[in-house]
């Protein structure tokens, strides 16, 4: 599908471009992010962000199976939010914010906007959220958006050799989403 | 290319690939109301559905989704279908199954799920999942009896017969397979005395402890010793292989094999290993094997460690006969066998390929439960 920019003031969620390689590398230099998200390499260098932008994100938008946006305010990169099609009509949401951008409700706003995109543009009936057990910051965001807790998946996440249990929550198209 | 499909079995069940000749039985089974209600088989179900299901088997095997027909090991009668229906991006295997209406009520499902999961773990699965429409209590009971933990309810997490419905989800991790009660153990050929949870053994100088995943780096170091490597038939060259071996060795739930790491109490360095394998409840027999770093040799440590396992096999498990094989070219091993009181029964020529890549002649030694303990002297003149 054609990459789409979502505007939800003050946020601009835009598909990453090749010119964002250095900016993304700088933004993600917080070990807490890679600690909780096993798909993010650590240490993280320009070659990682180049791979993410020019390979993963580009092919993900082309197939529509894996769509990502940079979370920006006044063109400063504050994080990433994305959707991954797990099954027909089921999307999984993922996100992170730079330390400086936290505590202002920006993740909640971005995730809410992206879930709306999943329901309205990607025909999702269900958006799923999973996080390593203990990732309270991510859980608070999901709860504010209206996700309902559904269970703990044992050894579902983690890096090779160090499996981690995962919280699972779901947001349905039919749920009354928190405003 | 038809992939080679293994068979797995317990005392009276056999899991094998579906073949064209199964089509009639599959057709009959899939007319069942319960199967049509809870599974994803087409409704109505015709002979073409059965044929295309069977024809799709090899492609599934190639894609990491093995499917098995469970049959009566004696009569060959088809009893059910057990296989992997999905693999996610990290390799979790989701299983699915149905049991023919004529085969219900005798534990076929639970035992077949166990065999399937054992096979998947042996093939390296790290996490097996199960998912069912909320309300499919029969399927849930089977999963729970095999050891699955139900983790939650995924709202609208499944499409069933064209409708989005809530789904139960469960998982089974290595070491969690449950063997069932005494009746079921007997049916599956597992000793009533078999410990499902690994146990440690102690000797005057040594600790024999079960494997853990964290032993992988130490095991890699241990296995790279040239003498150890020479007599290790599989060999370990990478941390991934070491991890896979730890995972297999820490899982005693098959009832057929147990393994210990030999270490100094108070030191984590792996000195050696002892294993008990090919345990057969019906024959009341098993095999014992051992390995030891050069640093541990010449002090009788292999003998001391293996003696503890031999005692365990006879006194705790109640086995009647233990075999011990070693290459004729490995005289150190022969001395251990003799000290343990294992009588030499014969020489088998070129019978086993060891870590050096060569087929070796082997000694077969054995000891029976009522053989005198080595070193004991009769007091009766």
PDB file of N, CA and C in Angstrom, chain A residues 34-74:
ATOM      1  N   UNK A  34      15.633  -1.021  23.942  1.00  0.00           N
ATOM      2  CA  UNK A  34      16.016  -2.357  23.476  1.00  0.00           C
ATOM      3  C   UNK A  34      15.814  -3.404  24.569  1.00  0.00           C
ATOM      4  N   UNK A  35      15.885  -2.954  25.820  1.00  0.00           N
ATOM      5  CA  UNK A  35      15.689  -3.898  26.919  1.00  0.00           C
ATOM      6  C   UNK A  35      14.287  -4.503  26.896  1.00  0.00           C
ATOM      7  N   UNK A  36      13.319  -3.683  26.525  1.00  0.00           N
ATOM      8  CA  UNK A  36      11.932  -4.171  26.545  1.00  0.00           C
ATOM      9  C   UNK A  36      11.444  -4.699  25.199  1.00  0.00           C
ATOM     10  N   UNK A  37      12.105  -4.305  24.103  1.00  0.00           N
ATOM     11  CA  UNK A  37      11.621  -4.711  22.777  1.00  0.00           C
ATOM     12  C   UNK A  37      12.683  -5.580  22.127  1.00  0.00           C
ATOM     13  N   UNK A  38      12.428  -6.898  22.057  1.00  0.00           N
ATOM     14  CA  UNK A  38      13.503  -7.798  21.641  1.00  0.00           C
ATOM     15  C   UNK A  38      13.819  -7.696  20.153  1.00  0.00           C
ATOM     16  N   UNK A  39      12.964  -7.051  19.360  1.00  0.00           N
ATOM     17  CA  UNK A  39      13.256  -6.919  17.930  1.00  0.00           C
ATOM     18  C   UNK A  39      14.264  -5.806  17.659  1.00  0.00           C
ATOM     19  N   UNK A  40      14.573  -4.999  18.675  1.00  0.00           N
ATOM     20  CA  UNK A  40      15.496  -3.875  18.468  1.00  0.00           C
ATOM     21  C   UNK A  40      16.900  -4.296  18.900  1.00  0.00           C
ATOM     22  N   UNK A  41      17.865  -4.224  17.961  1.00  0.00           N
ATOM     23  CA  UNK A  41      19.229  -4.627  18.311  1.00  0.00           C
ATOM     24  C   UNK A  41      19.878  -3.653  19.289  1.00  0.00           C
ATOM     25  N   UNK A  42      20.872  -4.107  20.005  1.00  0.00           N
ATOM     26  CA  UNK A  42      21.632  -3.228  20.902  1.00  0.00           C
ATOM     27  C   UNK A  42      23.065  -3.703  20.960  1.00  0.00           C
ATOM     28  N   UNK A  43      24.094  -2.870  20.793  1.00  0.00           N
ATOM     29  CA  UNK A  43      23.967  -1.441  20.482  1.00  0.00           C
ATOM     30  C   UNK A  43      23.337  -1.209  19.101  1.00  0.00           C
ATOM     31  N   UNK A  44      22.796  -0.019  18.914  1.00  0.00           N
ATOM     32  CA  UNK A  44      22.042   0.305  17.701  1.00  0.00           C
ATOM     33  C   UNK A  44      22.809   1.365  16.918  1.00  0.00           C
ATOM     34  N   UNK A  45      23.149   1.038  15.673  1.00  0.00           N
ATOM     35  CA  UNK A  45      23.964   1.966  14.876  1.00  0.00           C
ATOM     36  C   UNK A  45      23.212   2.376  13.610  1.00  0.00           C
ATOM     37  N   UNK A  46      23.845   3.259  12.834  1.00  0.00           N
ATOM     38  CA  UNK A  46      23.240   3.708  11.573  1.00  0.00           C
ATOM     39  C   UNK A  46      22.894   2.542  10.652  1.00  0.00           C
ATOM     40  N   UNK A  47      23.702   1.482  10.691  1.00  0.00           N
ATOM     41  CA  UNK A  47      23.386   0.381   9.771  1.00  0.00           C
ATOM     42  C   UNK A  47      22.086  -0.309  10.201  1.00  0.00           C
ATOM     43  N   UNK A  48      21.800  -0.306  11.514  1.00  0.00           N
ATOM     44  CA  UNK A  48      20.527  -0.863  11.973  1.00  0.00           C
ATOM     45  C   UNK A  48      19.345   0.000  11.526  1.00  0.00           C
ATOM     46  N   UNK A  49      19.502   1.325  11.678  1.00  0.00           N
ATOM     47  CA  UNK A  49      18.371   2.180  11.290  1.00  0.00           C
ATOM     48  C   UNK A  49      18.218   2.182   9.767  1.00  0.00           C
ATOM     49  N   UNK A  50      19.361   2.066   9.043  1.00  0.00           N
ATOM     50  CA  UNK A  50      19.239   2.002   7.579  1.00  0.00           C
ATOM     51  C   UNK A  50      18.495   0.732   7.187  1.00  0.00           C
ATOM     52  N   UNK A  51      18.812  -0.372   7.815  1.00  0.00           N
ATOM     53  CA  UNK A  51      18.122  -1.632   7.508  1.00  0.00           C
ATOM     54  C   UNK A  51      16.626  -1.511   7.824  1.00  0.00           C
ATOM     55  N   UNK A  52      16.327  -0.898   8.987  1.00  0.00           N
ATOM     56  CA  UNK A  52      14.921  -0.736   9.368  1.00  0.00           C
ATOM     57  C   UNK A  52      14.170   0.118   8.340  1.00  0.00           C
ATOM     58  N   UNK A  53      14.801   1.218   7.921  1.00  0.00           N
ATOM     59  CA  UNK A  53      14.089   2.160   7.051  1.00  0.00           C
ATOM     60  C   UNK A  53      14.015   1.657   5.611  1.00  0.00           C
ATOM     61  N   UNK A  54      15.182   1.199   5.085  1.00  0.00           N
ATOM     62  CA  UNK A  54      15.192   0.882   3.651  1.00  0.00           C
ATOM     63  C   UNK A  54      14.736  -0.541   3.351  1.00  0.00           C
ATOM     64  N   UNK A  55      14.773  -1.418   4.348  1.00  0.00           N
ATOM     65  CA  UNK A  55      14.345  -2.799   4.092  1.00  0.00           C
ATOM     66  C   UNK A  55      13.000  -3.094   4.765  1.00  0.00           C
ATOM     67  N   UNK A  56      13.036  -3.190   6.085  1.00  0.00           N
ATOM     68  CA  UNK A  56      11.845  -3.627   6.822  1.00  0.00           C
ATOM     69  C   UNK A  56      10.648  -2.724   6.571  1.00  0.00           C
ATOM     70  N   UNK A  57      10.869  -1.419   6.807  1.00  0.00           N
ATOM     71  CA  UNK A  57       9.746  -0.504   6.731  1.00  0.00           C
ATOM     72  C   UNK A  57       9.240  -0.380   5.293  1.00  0.00           C
ATOM     73  N   UNK A  58      10.174  -0.297   4.337  1.00  0.00           N
ATOM     74  CA  UNK A  58       9.758  -0.126   2.940  1.00  0.00           C
ATOM     75  C   UNK A  58       8.963  -1.330   2.446  1.00  0.00           C
ATOM     76  N   UNK A  59       9.497  -2.534   2.669  1.00  0.00           N
ATOM     77  CA  UNK A  59       8.768  -3.717   2.182  1.00  0.00           C
ATOM     78  C   UNK A  59       7.488  -3.920   2.986  1.00  0.00           C
ATOM     79  N   UNK A  60       7.517  -3.498   4.262  1.00  0.00           N
ATOM     80  CA  UNK A  60       6.321  -3.618   5.085  1.00  0.00           C
ATOM     81  C   UNK A  60       5.174  -2.756   4.559  1.00  0.00           C
ATOM     82  N   UNK A  61       5.520  -1.538   4.125  1.00  0.00           N
ATOM     83  CA  UNK A  61       4.478  -0.675   3.548  1.00  0.00           C
ATOM     84  C   UNK A  61       4.001  -1.220   2.210  1.00  0.00           C
ATOM     85  N   UNK A  62       4.946  -1.766   1.431  1.00  0.00           N
ATOM     86  CA  UNK A  62       4.550  -2.298   0.113  1.00  0.00           C
ATOM     87  C   UNK A  62       3.530  -3.412   0.270  1.00  0.00           C
ATOM     88  N   UNK A  63       3.797  -4.338   1.201  1.00  0.00           N
ATOM     89  CA  UNK A  63       2.864  -5.461   1.372  1.00  0.00           C
ATOM     90  C   UNK A  63       1.682  -5.072   2.253  1.00  0.00           C
ATOM     91  N   UNK A  64       1.863  -4.010   3.045  1.00  0.00           N
ATOM     92  CA  UNK A  64       0.806  -3.622   3.979  1.00  0.00           C
ATOM     93  C   UNK A  64       0.775  -4.489   5.217  1.00  0.00           C
ATOM     94  N   UNK A  65       1.747  -5.386   5.349  1.00  0.00           N
ATOM     95  CA  UNK A  65       1.752  -6.316   6.487  1.00  0.00           C
ATOM     96  C   UNK A  65       2.478  -5.765   7.701  1.00  0.00           C
ATOM     97  N   UNK A  66       3.234  -4.681   7.488  1.00  0.00           N
ATOM     98  CA  UNK A  66       4.087  -4.185   8.562  1.00  0.00           C
ATOM     99  C   UNK A  66       4.279  -2.697   8.318  1.00  0.00           C
ATOM    100  N   UNK A  67       3.454  -1.866   8.900  1.00  0.00           N
ATOM    101  CA  UNK A  67       3.517  -0.428   8.592  1.00  0.00           C
ATOM    102  C   UNK A  67       4.028   0.324   9.814  1.00  0.00           C
ATOM    103  N   UNK A  68       4.957   1.256   9.575  1.00  0.00           N
ATOM    104  CA  UNK A  68       5.598   1.985  10.661  1.00  0.00           C
ATOM    105  C   UNK A  68       5.566   3.481  10.399  1.00  0.00           C
ATOM    106  N   UNK A  69       5.500   4.222  11.486  1.00  0.00           N
ATOM    107  CA  UNK A  69       5.596   5.678  11.397  1.00  0.00           C
ATOM    108  C   UNK A  69       6.617   6.180  12.414  1.00  0.00           C
ATOM    109  N   UNK A  70       7.320   7.274  12.043  1.00  0.00           N
ATOM    110  CA  UNK A  70       8.087   8.016  13.028  1.00  0.00           C
ATOM    111  C   UNK A  70       7.106   8.903  13.773  1.00  0.00           C
ATOM    112  N   UNK A  71       7.229   8.937  15.093  1.00  0.00           N
ATOM    113  CA  UNK A  71       6.413   9.865  15.879  1.00  0.00           C
ATOM    114  C   UNK A  71       7.199  11.184  15.934  1.00  0.00           C
ATOM    115  N   UNK A  72       6.661  12.227  15.335  1.00  0.00           N
ATOM    116  CA  UNK A  72       7.394  13.504  15.307  1.00  0.00           C
ATOM    117  C   UNK A  72       6.524  14.641  15.822  1.00  0.00           C
ATOM    118  N   UNK A  73       7.185  15.637  16.443  1.00  0.00           N
ATOM    119  CA  UNK A  73       6.561  16.912  16.790  1.00  0.00           C
ATOM    120  C   UNK A  73       7.532  17.984  16.306  1.00  0.00           C
ATOM    121  N   UNK A  74       7.047  18.935  15.548  1.00  0.00           N
ATOM    122  CA  UNK A  74       7.910  19.983  14.965  1.00  0.00           C
ATOM    123  C   UNK A  74       9.113  19.356  14.265  1.00  0.00           C
TER     124      UNK A  74
END
